[in-house]
PDB file of C-alpha atoms in Angstrom:
ATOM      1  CA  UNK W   1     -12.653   4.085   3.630  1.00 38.00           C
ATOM      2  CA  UNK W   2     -11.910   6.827   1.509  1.00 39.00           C
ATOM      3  CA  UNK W   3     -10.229   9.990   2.515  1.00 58.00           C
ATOM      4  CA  UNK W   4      -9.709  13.238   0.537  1.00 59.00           C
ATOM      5  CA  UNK W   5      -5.759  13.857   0.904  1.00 63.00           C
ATOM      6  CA  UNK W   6      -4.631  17.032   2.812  1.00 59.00           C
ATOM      7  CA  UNK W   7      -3.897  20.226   1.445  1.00 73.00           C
ATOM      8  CA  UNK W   8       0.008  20.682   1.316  1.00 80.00           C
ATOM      9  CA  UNK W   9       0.193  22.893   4.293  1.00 77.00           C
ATOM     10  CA  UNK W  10      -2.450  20.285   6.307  1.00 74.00           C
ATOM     11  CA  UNK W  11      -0.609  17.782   5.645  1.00 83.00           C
ATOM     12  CA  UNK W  12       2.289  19.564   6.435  1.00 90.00           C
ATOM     13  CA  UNK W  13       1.361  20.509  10.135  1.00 90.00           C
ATOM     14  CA  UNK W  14      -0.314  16.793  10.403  1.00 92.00           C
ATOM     15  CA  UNK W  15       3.482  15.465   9.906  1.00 94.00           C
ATOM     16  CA  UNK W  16       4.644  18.471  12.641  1.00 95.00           C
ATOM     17  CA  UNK W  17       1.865  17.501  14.776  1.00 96.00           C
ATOM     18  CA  UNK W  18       2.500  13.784  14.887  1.00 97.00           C
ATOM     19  CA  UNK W  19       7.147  13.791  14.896  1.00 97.00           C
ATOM     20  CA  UNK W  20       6.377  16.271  17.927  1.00 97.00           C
ATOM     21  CA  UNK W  21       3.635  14.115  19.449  1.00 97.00           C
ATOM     22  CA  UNK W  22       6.094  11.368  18.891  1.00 97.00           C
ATOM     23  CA  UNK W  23       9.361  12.647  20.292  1.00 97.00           C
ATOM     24  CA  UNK W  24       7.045  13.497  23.695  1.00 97.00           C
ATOM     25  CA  UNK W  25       5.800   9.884  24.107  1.00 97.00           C
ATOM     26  CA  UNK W  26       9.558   8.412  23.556  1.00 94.00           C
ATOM     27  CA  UNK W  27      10.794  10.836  26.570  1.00 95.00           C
ATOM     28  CA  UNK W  28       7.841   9.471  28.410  1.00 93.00           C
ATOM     29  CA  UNK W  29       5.887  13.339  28.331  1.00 95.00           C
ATOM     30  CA  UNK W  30       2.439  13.148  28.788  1.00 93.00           C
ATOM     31  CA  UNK W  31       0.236  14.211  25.280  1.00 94.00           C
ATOM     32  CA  UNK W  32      -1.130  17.313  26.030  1.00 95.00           C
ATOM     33  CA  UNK W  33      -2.934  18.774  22.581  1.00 96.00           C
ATOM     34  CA  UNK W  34      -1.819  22.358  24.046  1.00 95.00           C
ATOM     35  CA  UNK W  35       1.448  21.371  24.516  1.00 96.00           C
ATOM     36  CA  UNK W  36       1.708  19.400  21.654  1.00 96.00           C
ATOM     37  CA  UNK W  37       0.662  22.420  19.429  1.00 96.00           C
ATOM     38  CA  UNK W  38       2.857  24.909  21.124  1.00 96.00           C
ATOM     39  CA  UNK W  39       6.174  22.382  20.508  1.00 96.00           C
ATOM     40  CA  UNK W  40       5.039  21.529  16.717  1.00 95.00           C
ATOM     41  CA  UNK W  41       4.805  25.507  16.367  1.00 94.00           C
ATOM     42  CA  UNK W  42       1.056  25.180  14.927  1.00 94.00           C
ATOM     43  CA  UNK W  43      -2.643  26.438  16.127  1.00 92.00           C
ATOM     44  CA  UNK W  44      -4.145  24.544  18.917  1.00 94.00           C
ATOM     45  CA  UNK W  45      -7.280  24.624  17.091  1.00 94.00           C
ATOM     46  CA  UNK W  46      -5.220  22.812  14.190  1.00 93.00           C
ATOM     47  CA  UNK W  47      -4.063  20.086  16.342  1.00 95.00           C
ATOM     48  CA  UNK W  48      -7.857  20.143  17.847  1.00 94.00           C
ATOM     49  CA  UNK W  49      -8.752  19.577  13.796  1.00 92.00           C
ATOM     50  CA  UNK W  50      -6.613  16.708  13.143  1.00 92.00           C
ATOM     51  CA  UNK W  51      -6.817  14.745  16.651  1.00 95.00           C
ATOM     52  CA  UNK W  52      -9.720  15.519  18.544  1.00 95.00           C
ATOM     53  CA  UNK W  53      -8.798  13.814  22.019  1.00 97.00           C
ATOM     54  CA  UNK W  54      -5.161  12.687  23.470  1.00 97.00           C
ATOM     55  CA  UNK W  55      -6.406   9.384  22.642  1.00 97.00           C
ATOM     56  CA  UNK W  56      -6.119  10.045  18.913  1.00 97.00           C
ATOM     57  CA  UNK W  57      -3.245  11.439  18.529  1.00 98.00           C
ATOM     58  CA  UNK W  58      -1.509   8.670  20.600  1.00 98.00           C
ATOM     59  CA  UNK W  59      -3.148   5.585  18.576  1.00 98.00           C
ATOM     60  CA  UNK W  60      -2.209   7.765  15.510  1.00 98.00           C
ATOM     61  CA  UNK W  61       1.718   7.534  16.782  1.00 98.00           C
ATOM     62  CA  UNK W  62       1.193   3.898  17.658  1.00 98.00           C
ATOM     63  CA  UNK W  63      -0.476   3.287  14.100  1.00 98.00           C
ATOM     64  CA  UNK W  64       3.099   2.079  12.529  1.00 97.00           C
ATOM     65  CA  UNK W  65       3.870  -0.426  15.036  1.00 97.00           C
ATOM     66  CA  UNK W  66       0.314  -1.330  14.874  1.00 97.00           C
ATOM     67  CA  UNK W  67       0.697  -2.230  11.530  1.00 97.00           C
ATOM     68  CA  UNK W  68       3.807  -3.923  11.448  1.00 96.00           C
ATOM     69  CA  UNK W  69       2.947  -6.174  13.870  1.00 96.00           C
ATOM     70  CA  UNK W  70      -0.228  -6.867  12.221  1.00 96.00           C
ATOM     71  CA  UNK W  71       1.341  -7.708   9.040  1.00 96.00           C
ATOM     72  CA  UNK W  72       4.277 -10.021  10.911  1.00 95.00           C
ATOM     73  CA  UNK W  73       1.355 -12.241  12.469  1.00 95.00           C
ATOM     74  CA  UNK W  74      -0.032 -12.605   8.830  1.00 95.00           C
ATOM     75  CA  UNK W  75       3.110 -13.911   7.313  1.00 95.00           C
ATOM     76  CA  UNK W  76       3.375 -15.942  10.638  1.00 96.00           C
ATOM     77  CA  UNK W  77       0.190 -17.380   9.466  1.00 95.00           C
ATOM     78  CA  UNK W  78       2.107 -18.792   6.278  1.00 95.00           C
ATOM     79  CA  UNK W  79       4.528 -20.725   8.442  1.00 94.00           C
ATOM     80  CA  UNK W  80       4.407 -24.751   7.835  1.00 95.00           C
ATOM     81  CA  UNK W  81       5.500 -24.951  11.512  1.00 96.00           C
ATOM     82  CA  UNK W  82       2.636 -23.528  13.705  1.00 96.00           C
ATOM     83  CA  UNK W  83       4.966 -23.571  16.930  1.00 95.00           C
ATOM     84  CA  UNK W  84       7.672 -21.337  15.372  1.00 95.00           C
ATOM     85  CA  UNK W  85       5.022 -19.120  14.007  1.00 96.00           C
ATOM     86  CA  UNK W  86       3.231 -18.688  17.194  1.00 96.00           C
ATOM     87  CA  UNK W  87       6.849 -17.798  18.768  1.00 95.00           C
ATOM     88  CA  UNK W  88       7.791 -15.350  16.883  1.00 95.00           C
ATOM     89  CA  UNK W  89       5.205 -13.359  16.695  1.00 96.00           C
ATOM     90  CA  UNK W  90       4.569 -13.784  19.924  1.00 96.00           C
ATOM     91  CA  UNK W  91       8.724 -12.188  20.348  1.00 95.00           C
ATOM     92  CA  UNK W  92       7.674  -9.841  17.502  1.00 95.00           C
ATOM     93  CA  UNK W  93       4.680  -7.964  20.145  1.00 95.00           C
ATOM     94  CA  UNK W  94       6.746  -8.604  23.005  1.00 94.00           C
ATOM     95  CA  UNK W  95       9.668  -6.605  21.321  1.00 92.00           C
ATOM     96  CA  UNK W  96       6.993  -3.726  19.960  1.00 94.00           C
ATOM     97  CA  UNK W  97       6.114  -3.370  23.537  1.00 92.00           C
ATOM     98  CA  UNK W  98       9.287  -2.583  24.653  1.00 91.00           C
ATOM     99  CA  UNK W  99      10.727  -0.227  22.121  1.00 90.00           C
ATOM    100  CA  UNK W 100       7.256   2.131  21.449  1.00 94.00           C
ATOM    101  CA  UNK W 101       6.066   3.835  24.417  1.00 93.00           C
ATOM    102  CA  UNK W 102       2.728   4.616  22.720  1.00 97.00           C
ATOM    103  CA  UNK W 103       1.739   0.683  22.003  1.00 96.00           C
ATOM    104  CA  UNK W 104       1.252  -0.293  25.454  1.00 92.00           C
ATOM    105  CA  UNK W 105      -1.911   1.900  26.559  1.00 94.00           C
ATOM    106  CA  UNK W 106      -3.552   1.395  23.126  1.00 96.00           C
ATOM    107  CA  UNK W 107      -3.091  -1.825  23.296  1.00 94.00           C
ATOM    108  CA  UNK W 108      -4.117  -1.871  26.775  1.00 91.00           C
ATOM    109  CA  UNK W 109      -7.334   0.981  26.476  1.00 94.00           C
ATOM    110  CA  UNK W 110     -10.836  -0.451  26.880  1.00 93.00           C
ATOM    111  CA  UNK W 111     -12.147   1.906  23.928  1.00 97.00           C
ATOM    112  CA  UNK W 112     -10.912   3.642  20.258  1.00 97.00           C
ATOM    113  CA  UNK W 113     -10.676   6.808  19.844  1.00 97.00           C
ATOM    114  CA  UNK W 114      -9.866   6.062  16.114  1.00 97.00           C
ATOM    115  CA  UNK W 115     -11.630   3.188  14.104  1.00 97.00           C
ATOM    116  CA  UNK W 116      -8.476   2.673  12.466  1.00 97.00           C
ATOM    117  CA  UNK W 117      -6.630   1.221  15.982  1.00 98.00           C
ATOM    118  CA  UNK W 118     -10.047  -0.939  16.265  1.00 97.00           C
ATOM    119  CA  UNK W 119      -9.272  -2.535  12.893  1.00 97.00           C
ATOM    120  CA  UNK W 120      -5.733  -2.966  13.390  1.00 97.00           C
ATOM    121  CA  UNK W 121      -6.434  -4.127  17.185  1.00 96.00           C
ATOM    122  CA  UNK W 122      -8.890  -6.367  15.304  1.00 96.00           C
ATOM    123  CA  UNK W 123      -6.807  -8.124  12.946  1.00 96.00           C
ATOM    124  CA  UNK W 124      -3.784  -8.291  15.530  1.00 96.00           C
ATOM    125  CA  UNK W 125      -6.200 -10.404  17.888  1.00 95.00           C
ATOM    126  CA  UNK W 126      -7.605 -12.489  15.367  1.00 96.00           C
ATOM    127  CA  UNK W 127      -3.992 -13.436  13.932  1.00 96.00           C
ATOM    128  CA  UNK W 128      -3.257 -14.159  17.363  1.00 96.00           C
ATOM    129  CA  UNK W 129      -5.890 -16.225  17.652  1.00 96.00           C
ATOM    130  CA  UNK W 130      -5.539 -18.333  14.315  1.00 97.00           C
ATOM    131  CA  UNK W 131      -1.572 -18.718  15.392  1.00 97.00           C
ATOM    132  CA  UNK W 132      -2.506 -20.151  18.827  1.00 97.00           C
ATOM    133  CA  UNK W 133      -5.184 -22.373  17.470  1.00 97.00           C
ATOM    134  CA  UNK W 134      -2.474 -24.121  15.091  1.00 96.00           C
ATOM    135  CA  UNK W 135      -0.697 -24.036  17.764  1.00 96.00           C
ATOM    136  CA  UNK W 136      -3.203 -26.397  19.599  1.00 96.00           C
ATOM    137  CA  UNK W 137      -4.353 -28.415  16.704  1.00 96.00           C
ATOM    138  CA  UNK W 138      -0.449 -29.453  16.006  1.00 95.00           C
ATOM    139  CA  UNK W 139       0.074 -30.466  19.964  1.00 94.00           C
ATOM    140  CA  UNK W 140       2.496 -27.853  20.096  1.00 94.00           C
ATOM    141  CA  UNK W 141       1.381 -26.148  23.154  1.00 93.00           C
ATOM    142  CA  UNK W 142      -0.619 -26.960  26.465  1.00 90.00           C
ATOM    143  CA  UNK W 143      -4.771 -27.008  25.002  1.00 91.00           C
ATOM    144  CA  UNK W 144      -5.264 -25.529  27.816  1.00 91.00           C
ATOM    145  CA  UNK W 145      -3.630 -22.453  27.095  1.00 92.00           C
ATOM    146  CA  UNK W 146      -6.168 -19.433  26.093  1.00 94.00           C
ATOM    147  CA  UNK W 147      -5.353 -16.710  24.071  1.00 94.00           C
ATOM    148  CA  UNK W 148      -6.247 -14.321  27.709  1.00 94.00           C
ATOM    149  CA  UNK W 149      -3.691 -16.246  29.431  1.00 94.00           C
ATOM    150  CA  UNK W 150      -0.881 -15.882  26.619  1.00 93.00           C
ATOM    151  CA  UNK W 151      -1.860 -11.710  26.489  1.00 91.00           C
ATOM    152  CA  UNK W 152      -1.332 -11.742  29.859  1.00 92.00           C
ATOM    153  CA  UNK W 153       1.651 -13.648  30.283  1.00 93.00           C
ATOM    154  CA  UNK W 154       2.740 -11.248  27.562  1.00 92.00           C
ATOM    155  CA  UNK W 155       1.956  -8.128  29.510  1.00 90.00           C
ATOM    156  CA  UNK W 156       4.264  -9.158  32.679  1.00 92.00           C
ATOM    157  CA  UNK W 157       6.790  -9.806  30.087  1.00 94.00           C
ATOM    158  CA  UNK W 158       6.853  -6.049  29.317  1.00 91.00           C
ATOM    159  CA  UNK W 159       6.157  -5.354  32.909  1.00 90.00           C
ATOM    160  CA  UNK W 160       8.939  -7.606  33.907  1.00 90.00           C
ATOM    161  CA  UNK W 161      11.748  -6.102  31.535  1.00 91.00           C
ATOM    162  CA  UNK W 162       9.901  -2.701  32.132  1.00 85.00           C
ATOM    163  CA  UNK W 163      10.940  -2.715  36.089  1.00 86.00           C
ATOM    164  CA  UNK W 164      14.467  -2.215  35.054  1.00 77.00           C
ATOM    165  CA  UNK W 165      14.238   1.136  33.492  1.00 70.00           C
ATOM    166  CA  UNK W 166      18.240   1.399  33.763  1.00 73.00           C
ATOM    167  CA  UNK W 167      18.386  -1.231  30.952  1.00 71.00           C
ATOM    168  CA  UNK W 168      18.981  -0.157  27.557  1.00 71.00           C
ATOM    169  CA  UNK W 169      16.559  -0.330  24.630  1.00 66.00           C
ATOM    170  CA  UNK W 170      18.701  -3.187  23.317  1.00 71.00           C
ATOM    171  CA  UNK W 171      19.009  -5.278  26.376  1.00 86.00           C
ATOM    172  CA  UNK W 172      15.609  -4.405  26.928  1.00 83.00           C
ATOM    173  CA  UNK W 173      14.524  -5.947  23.901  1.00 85.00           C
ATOM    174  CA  UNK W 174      17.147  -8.969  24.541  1.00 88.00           C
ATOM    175  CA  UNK W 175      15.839  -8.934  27.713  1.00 89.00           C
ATOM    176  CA  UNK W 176      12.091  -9.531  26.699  1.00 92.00           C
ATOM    177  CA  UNK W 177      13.153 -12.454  24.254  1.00 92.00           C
ATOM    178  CA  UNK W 178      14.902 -14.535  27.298  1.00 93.00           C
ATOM    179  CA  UNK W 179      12.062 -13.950  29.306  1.00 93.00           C
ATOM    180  CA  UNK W 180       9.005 -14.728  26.308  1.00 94.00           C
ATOM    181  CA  UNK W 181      11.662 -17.894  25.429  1.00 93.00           C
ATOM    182  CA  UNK W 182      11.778 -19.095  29.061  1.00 93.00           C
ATOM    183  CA  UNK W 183       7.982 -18.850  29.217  1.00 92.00           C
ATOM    184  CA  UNK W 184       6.911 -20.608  26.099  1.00 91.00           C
ATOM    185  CA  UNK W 185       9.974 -23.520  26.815  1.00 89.00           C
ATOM    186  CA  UNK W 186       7.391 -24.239  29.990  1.00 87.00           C
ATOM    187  CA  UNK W 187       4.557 -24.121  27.729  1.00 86.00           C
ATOM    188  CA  UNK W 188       5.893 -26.573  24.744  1.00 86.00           C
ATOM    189  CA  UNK W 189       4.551 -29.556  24.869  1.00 79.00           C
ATOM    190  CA  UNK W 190       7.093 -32.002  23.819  1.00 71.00           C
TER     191      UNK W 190
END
């Protein structure tokens, strides 16, 4: 898809728009597109231009992470060893959970607001998939493992480490990789 690029001054309040969206969802403030607009000292008809709904601008913060974690489960997807692959992109989500706010509930939303998340959301899954299917093929892991029970052993992961909110975003993210290592140590087959 093809976009024409922004005027200067667009592009300008776009970046505004997004760092101020960004700095609410890391101190856990709701995304209100007023609020938004009156913090990143811009029109609330321009944020209204570039992110019609919440929803939008949120997937747009998430977008990096997004990204990044789809291209870490395509170099998993090089790996010889299907079992290491599998595990660390597998520690790779769980740790994007836990240090973006704004990765969880797109992740977790039903519908896009964006076709862009679909896509990424899209080729995340379908890594996923591949990983955990040479996963299976090479015995590493119980067959009867699907890839709904690994997301949601994933989510109470993050809900697990997330309980502790006194924890900081380092032992948070340590935190995560005992757990997901504990988990999958059940789940190797030998």
């Amino acid at each position: 898809m093809t976009t024409t690029p922004l005027r200067k001054d667009a592009a300008r309040n776009w970046e505004r728009i997004v760092a101020t969206a960004r700095r609410y969802v890391d101190e856990g403030k709701p995304l209100q597109l007023n609020d938004v607009a009156r913090a990143a000292a811009t029109g609330v008809a321009t944020v209204y231009r570039h992110f019609p709904t919440p929803e939008a601008l949120l997937e747009t913060v998430a977008a990096p992470a997004l990204e990044e974690l789809a291209e870490h489960a395509e170099r998993a997807l090089a790996s010889a060893d299907p079992w290491s692959a599998l595990h660390e992109f597998l520690a790779a989500g769980i740790q994007v959970q836990l240090t973006d706010a704004a990765v969880r509930p797109v992740l977790a939303a039903a519908t896009d607001a964006l076709e862009r998340t679909t896509e990424l959301k899209d080729r995340v899954t379908g890594r996923f998939g591949r990983l955990l299917a040479h996963a299976h093929a090479a015995g590493a892991i119980d067959p009867g493992l699907s890839e709904a029970d690994l997301t949601s052993l994933m989510c109470g992961i993050a809900y697990a480490v997330n309980v502790h909110p006194a924890l900081a975003a380092t032992d948070r993210a340590a935190t995560g990789r005992r757990y997901l290592d504990v988990l999958l140590t059940g789940l190797r087959r030998p």
